[in-house]
Tab-separated table of C-alpha atoms in Angstrom:
chain	number	residue	atom	x	y	z
Z	1474	MET	CA	-21.111	6.642	-25.018
Z	1475	PRO	CA	-20.955	9.547	-22.552
Z	1476	SER	CA	-18.309	12.190	-23.137
Z	1477	VAL	CA	-15.856	13.477	-20.570
Z	1478	ASP	CA	-18.040	16.555	-20.112
Z	1479	ASP	CA	-21.125	14.364	-19.666
Z	1480	LEU	CA	-19.383	12.395	-16.926
Z	1481	ARG	CA	-18.169	15.539	-15.194
Z	1482	THR	CA	-21.710	16.882	-15.189
Z	1483	ARG	CA	-22.977	13.633	-13.705
Z	1484	LEU	CA	-20.196	13.712	-11.109
Z	1485	ALA	CA	-21.229	17.175	-9.999
Z	1486	GLU	CA	-24.722	15.811	-9.367
Z	1487	HIS	CA	-23.525	12.718	-7.500
Z	1488	LEU	CA	-20.568	14.221	-5.632
Z	1489	PRO	CA	-22.401	15.271	-2.425
Z	1490	ARG	CA	-23.715	11.751	-1.950
Z	1491	LEU	CA	-20.360	10.159	-2.798
Z	1492	ARG	CA	-18.661	12.432	-0.322
Z	1493	ALA	CA	-21.203	11.509	2.353
Z	1494	ASP	CA	-20.717	7.803	1.627
Z	1495	LEU	CA	-16.946	8.168	1.983
Z	1496	GLU	CA	-17.258	10.090	5.246
Z	1497	ASP	CA	-19.593	7.456	6.663
Z	1498	LEU	CA	-17.046	4.749	5.854
Z	1499	VAL	CA	-14.193	6.739	7.413
Z	1500	ARG	CA	-16.133	6.957	10.679
Z	1501	ILE	CA	-16.045	3.150	10.968
Z	1502	GLU	CA	-12.877	2.122	12.835
Z	1503	SER	CA	-12.111	-0.889	10.639
Z	1504	VAL	CA	-8.579	-1.488	11.961
Z	1505	SER	CA	-7.906	-5.077	10.947
Z	1506	ALA	CA	-4.775	-5.301	13.106
Z	1507	ASP	CA	-6.776	-4.730	16.289
Z	1508	PRO	CA	-8.732	-7.803	17.462
Z	1509	ALA	CA	-10.808	-5.562	19.720
Z	1510	ARG	CA	-12.187	-3.824	16.622
Z	1511	ALA	CA	-13.111	-6.964	14.656
Z	1512	GLY	CA	-16.741	-5.900	15.000
Z	1513	GLU	CA	-15.922	-2.607	13.319
Z	1514	VAL	CA	-14.271	-4.458	10.421
Z	1515	ARG	CA	-17.440	-6.492	10.062
Z	1516	ARG	CA	-19.556	-3.325	10.209
Z	1517	SER	CA	-17.389	-1.800	7.498
Z	1518	ALA	CA	-17.935	-4.789	5.215
Z	1519	GLU	CA	-21.679	-4.585	5.789
Z	1520	ALA	CA	-21.668	-0.858	4.976
Z	1521	VAL	CA	-19.816	-1.507	1.700
Z	1522	ALA	CA	-22.246	-4.291	0.801
Z	1523	ASP	CA	-25.203	-1.990	1.467
Z	1524	LEU	CA	-23.726	0.707	-0.779
Z	1525	LEU	CA	-23.302	-1.761	-3.637
Z	1526	ARG	CA	-26.822	-3.125	-3.221
Z	1527	ALA	CA	-28.111	0.443	-3.388
Z	1528	GLU	CA	-26.594	0.666	-6.880
Z	1529	GLY	CA	-28.931	-2.084	-8.021
Z	1530	ILE	CA	-26.425	-4.928	-7.829
Z	1531	ASP	CA	-28.426	-7.929	-6.669
Z	1532	ASP	CA	-25.578	-10.436	-6.370
Z	1533	VAL	CA	-23.777	-9.083	-3.285
Z	1534	SER	CA	-22.271	-11.262	-0.570
Z	1535	ILE	CA	-19.936	-10.981	2.408
Z	1536	VAL	CA	-17.385	-13.789	2.441
Z	1537	ALA	CA	-14.450	-14.815	4.592
Z	1538	ALA	CA	-11.899	-17.581	4.550
Z	1539	GLU	CA	-11.300	-19.499	7.765
Z	1540	GLY	CA	-9.608	-17.147	10.192
Z	1541	GLY	CA	-9.866	-14.209	7.805
Z	1542	ALA	CA	-11.631	-10.862	7.836
Z	1543	PRO	CA	-14.861	-10.254	5.900
Z	1544	ALA	CA	-14.638	-9.258	2.249
Z	1545	VAL	CA	-17.386	-8.117	-0.095
Z	1546	ILE	CA	-18.047	-9.552	-3.544
Z	1547	ALA	CA	-20.633	-7.892	-5.782
Z	1548	ARG	CA	-21.300	-9.024	-9.332
Z	1549	ARG	CA	-23.177	-7.661	-12.321
Z	1550	PRO	CA	-22.848	-10.095	-15.262
Z	1551	ALA	CA	-21.520	-8.886	-18.610
Z	1552	PRO	CA	-23.815	-8.294	-21.551
Z	1553	GLN	CA	-23.402	-10.830	-24.335
Z	1554	GLY	CA	-19.935	-10.536	-25.866
Z	1555	ALA	CA	-18.728	-7.844	-23.463
Z	1556	PRO	CA	-15.700	-8.212	-21.172
Z	1557	THR	CA	-15.795	-8.436	-17.395
Z	1558	VAL	CA	-13.853	-6.016	-15.205
Z	1559	LEU	CA	-12.875	-6.787	-11.605
Z	1560	LEU	CA	-12.677	-3.710	-9.387
Z	1561	TYR	CA	-10.544	-4.231	-6.250
Z	1562	ALA	CA	-10.174	-2.095	-3.130
Z	1563	HIS	CA	-9.965	-2.768	0.610
Z	1564	HIS	CA	-12.111	-1.481	3.447
Z	1565	ASP	CA	-9.762	-2.157	6.361
Z	1566	VAL	CA	-7.375	0.531	7.588
Z	1567	GLN	CA	-4.113	0.924	9.462
Z	1568	PRO	CA	-4.067	1.651	13.204
Z	1569	GLU	CA	-4.366	5.379	13.763
Z	1570	GLY	CA	-1.476	5.649	16.235
Z	1571	ASP	CA	-1.141	8.500	18.701
Z	1572	HIS	CA	-4.206	10.738	18.446
Z	1573	ALA	CA	-2.113	13.674	19.645
Z	1574	LEU	CA	-0.269	13.643	16.312
Z	1575	TRP	CA	-3.487	14.256	14.376
Z	1576	GLU	CA	-4.722	17.783	13.743
Z	1577	SER	CA	-8.299	16.465	13.775
Z	1578	PRO	CA	-9.766	13.228	15.168
Z	1579	PRO	CA	-8.598	10.330	12.969
Z	1580	PHE	CA	-12.047	8.806	12.521
Z	1581	GLU	CA	-13.922	12.075	12.070
Z	1582	PRO	CA	-13.492	13.102	8.415
Z	1583	THR	CA	-12.443	16.737	8.297
Z	1584	GLU	CA	-11.954	19.023	5.313
Z	1585	ARG	CA	-9.202	21.622	5.380
Z	1586	GLU	CA	-6.704	23.264	3.100
Z	1587	SER	CA	-3.235	21.871	2.394
Z	1588	PRO	CA	-0.415	23.420	0.317
Z	1589	ALA	CA	-1.578	21.471	-2.745
Z	1590	GLY	CA	-5.308	22.048	-2.327
Z	1591	THR	CA	-8.337	20.955	-0.341
Z	1592	ARG	CA	-8.095	17.577	1.373
Z	1593	LEU	CA	-10.362	15.336	3.396
Z	1594	PHE	CA	-8.418	14.116	6.421
Z	1595	GLY	CA	-9.058	10.905	8.327
Z	1596	ARG	CA	-7.804	7.359	8.673
Z	1597	GLY	CA	-8.807	5.550	5.487
Z	1598	ALA	CA	-9.954	8.750	3.773
Z	1599	ALA	CA	-7.487	7.813	1.047
Z	1600	ASP	CA	-6.118	4.331	1.827
Z	1601	ASP	CA	-8.349	2.753	0.788
Z	1602	LYS	CA	-11.914	3.761	1.460
Z	1603	ALA	CA	-11.553	6.372	-1.272
Z	1604	GLY	CA	-10.690	3.456	-3.573
Z	1605	VAL	CA	-13.952	1.776	-2.594
Z	1606	VAL	CA	-15.928	4.959	-3.255
Z	1607	ALA	CA	-14.085	5.616	-6.531
Z	1608	HIS	CA	-15.383	2.274	-7.821
Z	1609	LEU	CA	-18.817	3.100	-6.480
Z	1610	GLY	CA	-18.675	6.526	-8.130
Z	1611	ALA	CA	-17.721	5.144	-11.540
Z	1612	LEU	CA	-20.672	2.758	-11.436
Z	1613	ARG	CA	-22.956	5.552	-10.269
Z	1614	LEU	CA	-21.854	7.874	-13.080
Z	1615	LEU	CA	-22.427	5.256	-15.774
Z	1616	GLY	CA	-25.704	3.890	-14.435
Z	1617	ASP	CA	-27.597	2.234	-17.278
Z	1618	ASP	CA	-24.763	3.146	-19.689
Z	1619	LEU	CA	-22.532	0.470	-18.127
Z	1620	GLY	CA	-21.650	-1.806	-21.029
Z	1621	VAL	CA	-19.325	-4.307	-19.347
Z	1622	GLY	CA	-19.657	-6.905	-16.665
Z	1623	VAL	CA	-18.383	-5.752	-13.295
Z	1624	THR	CA	-17.302	-7.647	-10.224
Z	1625	VAL	CA	-16.427	-5.544	-7.185
Z	1626	PHE	CA	-14.108	-7.206	-4.674
Z	1627	VAL	CA	-13.479	-5.263	-1.471
Z	1628	GLU	CA	-11.039	-7.031	0.835
Z	1629	GLY	CA	-10.957	-6.697	4.622
Z	1630	GLU	CA	-7.402	-7.612	5.612
Z	1631	GLU	CA	-5.025	-5.875	3.200
Z	1632	GLU	CA	-3.449	-3.892	6.008
Z	1633	VAL	CA	-2.432	-7.096	7.801
Z	1634	GLY	CA	-0.915	-8.801	4.786
Z	1635	SER	CA	-3.920	-10.305	2.942
Z	1636	THR	CA	-3.134	-13.604	4.637
Z	1637	THR	CA	-6.256	-15.430	3.498
Z	1638	LEU	CA	-6.530	-13.775	0.077
Z	1639	PRO	CA	-5.118	-16.830	-1.774
Z	1640	MET	CA	-7.874	-18.940	-0.202
Z	1641	LEU	CA	-10.532	-16.420	-1.246
Z	1642	LEU	CA	-9.177	-16.298	-4.805
Z	1643	ALA	CA	-9.192	-20.091	-4.985
Z	1644	GLU	CA	-12.646	-20.503	-3.455
Z	1645	HIS	CA	-14.275	-17.780	-5.560
Z	1646	ARG	CA	-12.123	-18.093	-8.677
Z	1647	ASP	CA	-15.030	-18.433	-11.108
Z	1648	THR	CA	-16.872	-15.446	-9.612
Z	1649	LEU	CA	-13.769	-13.247	-9.575
Z	1650	ALA	CA	-12.438	-14.211	-13.023
Z	1651	ALA	CA	-12.177	-11.165	-15.284
Z	1652	ASP	CA	-10.610	-9.883	-18.470
Z	1653	VAL	CA	-9.352	-6.696	-16.796
Z	1654	ILE	CA	-8.556	-6.141	-13.123
Z	1655	VAL	CA	-8.443	-2.597	-11.724
Z	1656	ILE	CA	-6.673	-2.408	-8.372
Z	1657	ALA	CA	-7.323	0.972	-6.747
Z	1658	ASP	CA	-4.714	0.854	-3.993
Z	1659	SER	CA	-1.694	2.785	-5.220
Z	1660	THR	CA	-0.668	6.355	-5.898
Z	1661	ASN	CA	-0.439	9.001	-8.576
Z	1662	TRP	CA	2.831	10.630	-9.571
Z	1663	ASP	CA	1.835	14.006	-8.172
Z	1664	VAL	CA	-1.208	16.155	-7.547
Z	1665	GLY	CA	-2.573	16.745	-11.036
Z	1666	VAL	CA	-0.455	13.978	-12.628
Z	1667	PRO	CA	-1.956	10.476	-12.878
Z	1668	ALA	CA	-0.009	7.226	-12.894
Z	1669	LEU	CA	-0.169	3.523	-13.537
Z	1670	THR	CA	1.931	1.478	-11.150
Z	1671	THR	CA	3.942	-1.077	-13.103
Z	1672	SER	CA	6.393	-2.374	-10.500
Z	1673	LEU	CA	6.461	-2.807	-6.739
Z	1674	ARG	CA	9.207	-3.949	-4.446
Z	1675	GLY	CA	8.645	-6.991	-2.287
Z	1676	LEU	CA	9.152	-7.298	1.451
Z	1677	VAL	CA	11.158	-9.458	3.833
Z	1678	ARG	CA	10.944	-8.874	7.584
Z	1679	VAL	CA	13.205	-10.687	10.008
Z	1680	SER	CA	14.101	-10.511	13.669
Z	1681	VAL	CA	17.810	-10.739	14.512
Z	1682	GLU	CA	18.850	-11.417	18.089
Z	1683	VAL	CA	22.452	-11.128	19.265
Z	1684	THR	CA	23.656	-12.764	22.463
Z	1685	THR	CA	27.086	-12.274	24.033
Z	1686	LEU	CA	26.524	-13.210	27.684
Z	1687	THR	CA	24.470	-15.680	29.678
Z	1688	HIS	CA	23.549	-12.877	32.072
Z	1689	GLY	CA	24.231	-9.174	32.613
Z	1690	VAL	CA	27.509	-8.240	34.330
Z	1691	HIS	CA	29.027	-5.071	35.824
Z	1692	SER	CA	30.342	-2.783	33.078
Z	1693	GLY	CA	33.229	-1.563	35.222
Z	1694	MET	CA	34.376	-5.025	36.155
Z	1695	TRP	CA	34.118	-6.544	32.673
Z	1696	GLY	CA	33.985	-3.665	30.159
Z	1697	GLY	CA	36.969	-3.660	27.806
Z	1698	LEU	CA	37.202	-7.446	27.771
Z	1699	VAL	CA	33.666	-8.781	27.371
Z	1700	PRO	CA	31.511	-7.521	24.457
Z	1701	ASP	CA	28.008	-6.316	25.255
Z	1702	ALA	CA	25.170	-7.358	22.981
Z	1703	LEU	CA	24.155	-3.824	21.987
Z	1704	ILE	CA	27.627	-3.015	20.641
Z	1705	ALA	CA	27.674	-6.353	18.830
Z	1706	LEU	CA	24.219	-5.766	17.363
Z	1707	SER	CA	25.209	-2.236	16.321
Z	1708	ARG	CA	28.264	-3.527	14.465
Z	1709	LEU	CA	26.211	-6.259	12.824
Z	1710	VAL	CA	23.557	-3.798	11.648
Z	1711	ALA	CA	26.273	-1.407	10.427
Z	1712	SER	CA	27.713	-4.182	8.235
Z	1713	LEU	CA	24.514	-4.240	6.173
Z	1714	HIS	CA	25.403	-1.022	4.300
Z	1715	ASP	CA	28.569	0.287	2.681
Z	1716	ASP	CA	29.905	3.785	3.240
Z	1717	ALA	CA	27.703	5.202	0.444
Z	1718	GLY	CA	24.579	3.723	2.001
Z	1719	ASP	CA	24.056	0.968	-0.554
Z	1720	LEU	CA	22.930	-2.386	0.797
Z	1721	ALA	CA	25.970	-4.646	1.198
Z	1722	VAL	CA	24.156	-7.993	1.276
Z	1723	ALA	CA	25.489	-10.281	-1.439
Z	1724	GLY	CA	23.045	-12.090	-3.705
Z	1725	LEU	CA	20.257	-9.502	-3.840
Z	1726	VAL	CA	18.767	-8.427	-7.165
Z	1727	SER	CA	18.775	-4.870	-8.534
Z	1728	GLY	CA	17.193	-3.691	-11.754
Z	1729	PRO	CA	16.891	-0.682	-14.052
Z	1730	ALA	CA	14.297	1.981	-13.365
Z	1731	ALA	CA	12.220	4.179	-15.624
Z	1732	ASP	CA	13.811	7.375	-16.880
Z	1733	VAL	CA	11.787	9.696	-14.659
Z	1734	ASP	CA	13.105	12.911	-13.165
Z	1735	TYR	CA	12.523	13.255	-9.440
Z	1736	PRO	CA	13.971	16.658	-8.438
Z	1737	GLU	CA	15.897	16.823	-5.175
Z	1738	GLU	CA	13.798	19.640	-3.736
Z	1739	ARG	CA	10.658	17.564	-4.287
Z	1740	LEU	CA	12.297	14.478	-2.755
Z	1741	ARG	CA	13.269	16.457	0.329
Z	1742	ALA	CA	9.841	18.005	0.752
Z	1743	GLU	CA	7.894	14.780	0.231
Z	1744	SER	CA	10.154	12.617	2.401
Z	1745	GLY	CA	10.346	15.067	5.299
Z	1746	LEU	CA	14.148	14.818	5.343
Z	1747	ALA	CA	15.611	16.947	8.137
Z	1748	ASP	CA	17.811	19.925	7.281
Z	1749	GLY	CA	21.385	18.956	6.512
Z	1750	VAL	CA	20.691	15.209	6.176
Z	1751	GLY	CA	21.850	13.652	2.917
Z	1752	PHE	CA	20.340	10.833	0.886
Z	1753	VAL	CA	21.828	7.350	1.022
Z	1754	GLY	CA	22.864	5.028	-1.785
Z	1755	THR	CA	23.987	5.516	-5.363
Z	1756	GLY	CA	22.235	5.629	-8.733
Z	1757	SER	CA	19.153	7.561	-9.759
Z	1758	ALA	CA	16.611	8.464	-7.117
Z	1759	VAL	CA	13.879	6.368	-8.713
Z	1760	ALA	CA	16.188	3.341	-8.982
Z	1761	ARG	CA	16.953	3.611	-5.271
Z	1762	LEU	CA	13.247	3.907	-4.499
Z	1763	TRP	CA	11.781	1.423	-6.990
Z	1764	THR	CA	14.230	-1.173	-8.313
Z	1765	LYS	CA	17.055	-1.544	-5.790
Z	1766	PRO	CA	16.825	-3.352	-2.464
Z	1767	ALA	CA	16.688	-1.343	0.743
Z	1768	LEU	CA	16.846	-2.225	4.420
Z	1769	SER	CA	15.763	-0.392	7.551
Z	1770	VAL	CA	15.801	-1.087	11.269
Z	1771	ILE	CA	12.173	-0.636	12.291
Z	1772	GLY	CA	12.314	-1.904	15.865
Z	1773	LEU	CA	14.788	-2.470	18.674
Z	1774	ASP	CA	14.544	-4.381	21.936
Z	1775	ALA	CA	17.077	-3.063	24.434
Z	1776	PRO	CA	17.065	-1.424	27.883
Z	1777	ARG	CA	15.610	2.078	28.007
Z	1778	ALA	CA	18.186	4.864	27.971
Z	1779	GLU	CA	16.561	6.628	30.906
Z	1780	GLY	CA	17.490	4.892	34.132
Z	1781	ALA	CA	19.847	2.388	32.481
Z	1782	SER	CA	22.188	0.626	34.888
Z	1783	ASN	CA	25.945	0.179	34.425
Z	1784	THR	CA	25.451	-3.342	33.158
Z	1785	LEU	CA	26.702	-5.067	30.036
Z	1786	VAL	CA	23.574	-6.103	28.110
Z	1787	PRO	CA	23.586	-9.862	27.476
Z	1788	SER	CA	21.232	-9.912	24.464
Z	1789	ALA	CA	19.576	-7.430	22.110
Z	1790	ARG	CA	17.164	-7.778	19.238
Z	1791	ALA	CA	16.236	-5.769	16.169
Z	1792	THR	CA	13.505	-6.071	13.566
Z	1793	LEU	CA	14.752	-5.529	10.024
Z	1794	SER	CA	12.507	-4.578	7.120
Z	1795	MET	CA	14.035	-5.240	3.717
Z	1796	ARG	CA	12.449	-4.205	0.422
Z	1797	ILE	CA	13.406	-6.485	-2.442
Z	1798	ALA	CA	13.551	-5.493	-6.095
Z	1799	PRO	CA	11.338	-6.882	-8.860
Z	1800	GLY	CA	13.024	-10.027	-10.126
Z	1801	ASP	CA	14.058	-11.181	-6.664
Z	1802	THR	CA	12.077	-13.612	-4.500
Z	1803	VAL	CA	11.267	-13.717	-0.814
Z	1804	GLU	CA	13.003	-17.082	-0.446
Z	1805	SER	CA	16.225	-16.012	-2.146
Z	1806	ALA	CA	16.419	-12.613	-0.464
Z	1807	THR	CA	15.715	-14.063	2.971
Z	1808	GLU	CA	18.525	-16.580	2.585
Z	1809	ALA	CA	20.917	-13.856	1.398
Z	1810	LEU	CA	20.105	-11.689	4.417
Z	1811	ARG	CA	20.342	-14.613	6.834
Z	1812	SER	CA	23.734	-15.646	5.431
Z	1813	HIS	CA	25.096	-12.111	5.736
Z	1814	LEU	CA	23.968	-11.739	9.350
Z	1815	LEU	CA	25.433	-15.077	10.397
Z	1816	GLU	CA	28.705	-14.501	8.558
Z	1817	HIS	CA	29.235	-11.003	9.994
Z	1818	ALA	CA	28.642	-11.830	13.657
Z	1819	PRO	CA	31.248	-9.741	15.557
Z	1820	TRP	CA	33.538	-11.398	18.117
Z	1821	GLY	CA	31.797	-14.723	17.702
Z	1822	ALA	CA	28.507	-13.408	19.065
Z	1823	GLN	CA	25.576	-15.780	18.860
Z	1824	VAL	CA	23.159	-14.613	16.150
Z	1825	GLU	CA	19.650	-15.952	15.681
Z	1826	VAL	CA	17.655	-14.861	12.629
Z	1827	THR	CA	13.885	-15.442	12.586
Z	1828	PHE	CA	11.782	-14.906	9.472
Z	1829	LEU	CA	8.669	-12.888	10.316
Z	1830	ASP	CA	6.843	-12.356	7.033
Z	1831	GLY	CA	7.315	-11.429	3.410
Z	1832	GLY	CA	5.641	-10.504	0.160
Z	1833	GLU	CA	6.783	-11.007	-3.395
Z	1834	ALA	CA	7.866	-8.158	-5.649
Z	1835	THR	CA	5.818	-7.474	-8.761
Z	1836	ALA	CA	6.589	-6.349	-12.296
Z	1837	ILE	CA	3.694	-5.778	-14.711
Z	1838	ASP	CA	3.977	-5.774	-18.495
Z	1839	ALA	CA	1.699	-2.773	-18.966
Z	1840	THR	CA	1.208	-3.149	-22.706
Z	1841	GLY	CA	-1.840	-4.083	-24.721
Z	1842	PRO	CA	-5.305	-2.750	-25.524
Z	1843	ALA	CA	-6.566	-2.430	-21.938
Z	1844	TYR	CA	-3.537	-0.366	-20.948
Z	1845	ASP	CA	-3.909	1.838	-24.035
Z	1846	VAL	CA	-7.545	2.493	-23.141
Z	1847	ALA	CA	-6.603	3.230	-19.532
Z	1848	ARG	CA	-3.884	5.715	-20.476
Z	1849	ASP	CA	-6.239	7.583	-22.798
Z	1850	ALA	CA	-8.979	7.621	-20.146
Z	1851	PHE	CA	-6.579	9.000	-17.555
Z	1852	ALA	CA	-5.298	11.664	-19.929
Z	1853	ASP	CA	-8.826	12.792	-20.750
Z	1854	ALA	CA	-9.840	12.934	-17.074
Z	1855	TRP	CA	-6.692	14.903	-16.198
Z	1856	ASP	CA	-7.181	17.479	-18.993
Z	1857	GLY	CA	-4.542	16.067	-21.316
Z	1858	VAL	CA	-1.917	15.094	-18.742
Z	1859	ARG	CA	-0.661	11.623	-19.697
Z	1860	PRO	CA	-0.171	9.085	-16.885
Z	1861	VAL	CA	3.324	8.225	-15.716
Z	1862	ASP	CA	4.362	4.582	-15.513
Z	1863	LEU	CA	5.873	4.417	-12.063
Z	1864	GLY	CA	7.370	1.984	-9.654
Z	1865	VAL	CA	6.486	1.924	-5.990
Z	1866	GLY	CA	9.057	1.329	-3.312
Z	1867	GLY	CA	6.491	-0.107	-0.949
Z	1868	SER	CA	4.900	-3.503	-1.286
Z	1869	ILE	CA	1.421	-4.666	-2.241
Z	1870	PRO	CA	2.059	-8.417	-2.146
Z	1871	PHE	CA	-1.479	-9.392	-3.096
Z	1872	ILE	CA	-0.949	-8.074	-6.638
Z	1873	ALA	CA	1.306	-11.049	-7.282
Z	1874	GLU	CA	-1.564	-13.254	-6.081
Z	1875	PHE	CA	-3.903	-11.746	-8.691
Z	1876	LEU	CA	-1.310	-12.131	-11.453
Z	1877	GLU	CA	-0.860	-15.791	-10.536
Z	1878	ALA	CA	-4.569	-16.522	-10.153
Z	1879	PHE	CA	-5.627	-14.770	-13.382
Z	1880	PRO	CA	-2.616	-14.857	-15.739
Z	1881	GLN	CA	-4.668	-13.907	-18.801
Z	1882	ALA	CA	-6.122	-10.747	-17.248
Z	1883	SER	CA	-4.752	-7.256	-17.773
Z	1884	VAL	CA	-3.983	-5.899	-14.298
Z	1885	LEU	CA	-4.173	-2.110	-13.935
Z	1886	VAL	CA	-2.831	-0.748	-10.658
Z	1887	THR	CA	-4.251	2.716	-10.045
Z	1888	GLY	CA	-4.992	4.758	-6.959
Z	1889	VAL	CA	-6.254	7.882	-5.285
Z	1890	GLU	CA	-3.128	8.797	-3.342
Z	1891	ASP	CA	-0.413	11.373	-4.034
Z	1892	PRO	CA	3.029	11.997	-2.490
Z	1893	ASP	CA	1.555	13.962	0.415
Z	1894	THR	CA	-1.337	11.627	1.241
Z	1895	ARG	CA	0.493	10.333	4.341
Z	1896	ALA	CA	-1.174	6.947	4.181
Z	1897	HIS	CA	-0.443	4.885	7.316
Z	1898	GLY	CA	0.674	8.043	9.136
Z	1899	ALA	CA	-1.009	10.769	11.127
Z	1900	ASN	CA	-3.080	13.278	9.141
Z	1901	GLU	CA	-3.786	10.983	6.216
Z	1902	GLY	CA	-5.599	13.053	3.622
Z	1903	LEU	CA	-7.362	12.660	0.278
Z	1904	HIS	CA	-6.825	15.354	-2.362
Z	1905	LEU	CA	-10.428	16.045	-3.312
Z	1906	ALA	CA	-9.886	17.458	-6.798
Z	1907	ASP	CA	-7.768	14.470	-7.799
Z	1908	PHE	CA	-10.351	12.120	-6.326
Z	1909	GLU	CA	-12.907	13.590	-8.720
Z	1910	ARG	CA	-10.505	12.965	-11.622
Z	1911	VAL	CA	-10.047	9.355	-10.495
Z	1912	VAL	CA	-13.806	8.751	-10.559
Z	1913	VAL	CA	-14.178	10.243	-14.045
Z	1914	ALA	CA	-11.153	8.317	-15.319
Z	1915	GLU	CA	-12.519	4.990	-14.079
Z	1916	ALA	CA	-15.932	5.692	-15.571
Z	1917	LEU	CA	-14.275	6.461	-18.908
Z	1918	LEU	CA	-12.217	3.284	-18.664
Z	1919	LEU	CA	-15.245	1.089	-17.998
Z	1920	ASP	CA	-17.201	2.741	-20.773
Z	1921	ARG	CA	-14.409	2.319	-23.349
Z	1922	LEU	CA	-13.648	-1.304	-22.489
Z	1923	ARG	CA	-17.043	-2.491	-23.734
């Protein structure tokens, strides 16, 4: 069995090629949300398949469910009596947004310094093409020393909700079945501090439209008697929180959070909170971020402020994004939110609530031999720093799909990100030193699971 030092030596030899492989993937504009770039998503899947074939894996295929994006499945059977490990990542990426907000072109990987160390910037440099290359790197480091069966599953539509993932899991269940599943799509606690993600909030998105008039009318003639839809919508949205900023929707679930200190100065720096703005809600910071529900207004349809006429607006619409705590369900939380919005309609305004999409929350019982091996592997790769069990406020709904499809498997949720990765935003960046630790940690994990 190779030692930590052996694996670090091998990594030093392989790192230039791994880095080149990652940069080549970043240059592919695999934005799954953009139909015009469906060809790029396909090209990305083909590039991943080629990389896995180059590692000597003969059983590599590109698959897709009806209407879904291409995914890659690569399989190396287990030696007699050895377990099988499923390695998951995704090759699709978020839209890059306004290029003017990027310090370097989003699809041209660029290395530069950040306050926490050297990063590689680019869309997908971390989320999640670095996850793909981390799996590739672990296999490359072990080479002929690999003592377990490995199935690599690289999805192509995670960034648009993994809509067809249940169909892929059902269709390829026997191929994807494993004793341990490693999902490389989350974050570490901090630069230099690894983590295992053990809980994730779920998601409910709805559209709420408020109507007060059949048509717009003169604000001078009717203002003071007739309510306009924007005021009504504002009052309705305001009813969703109490004065402390806690969500005021009855029937939602909250739960306890891990006893982890998250200092205020770090929270402010990592969140980008503007000077003088306070936090909302009550309870510990990690409870508010991980195990309590939260709701935000993420979109608003209303007349533009510039050039607005003196007219009472007849209807207005908002998109609400609600994170639900582990232990709650999409169905229950959606009904609670719908009931609140209908019951709090001001002045009898007409309120229409439309469910857009959702994803279930996840709680993982991270105990047992596979988790013990993983924690030791992480600690060794991070020079003795033990991993933190953390919750994530965001949602990765497909994890619940894996837990349901393979209930006997140990699911380890890991990742290459850190609090300043800026995944989904401009200037997404991969911390290169931590990426090296991730590769070594995964190689150690695979080696010790045999």
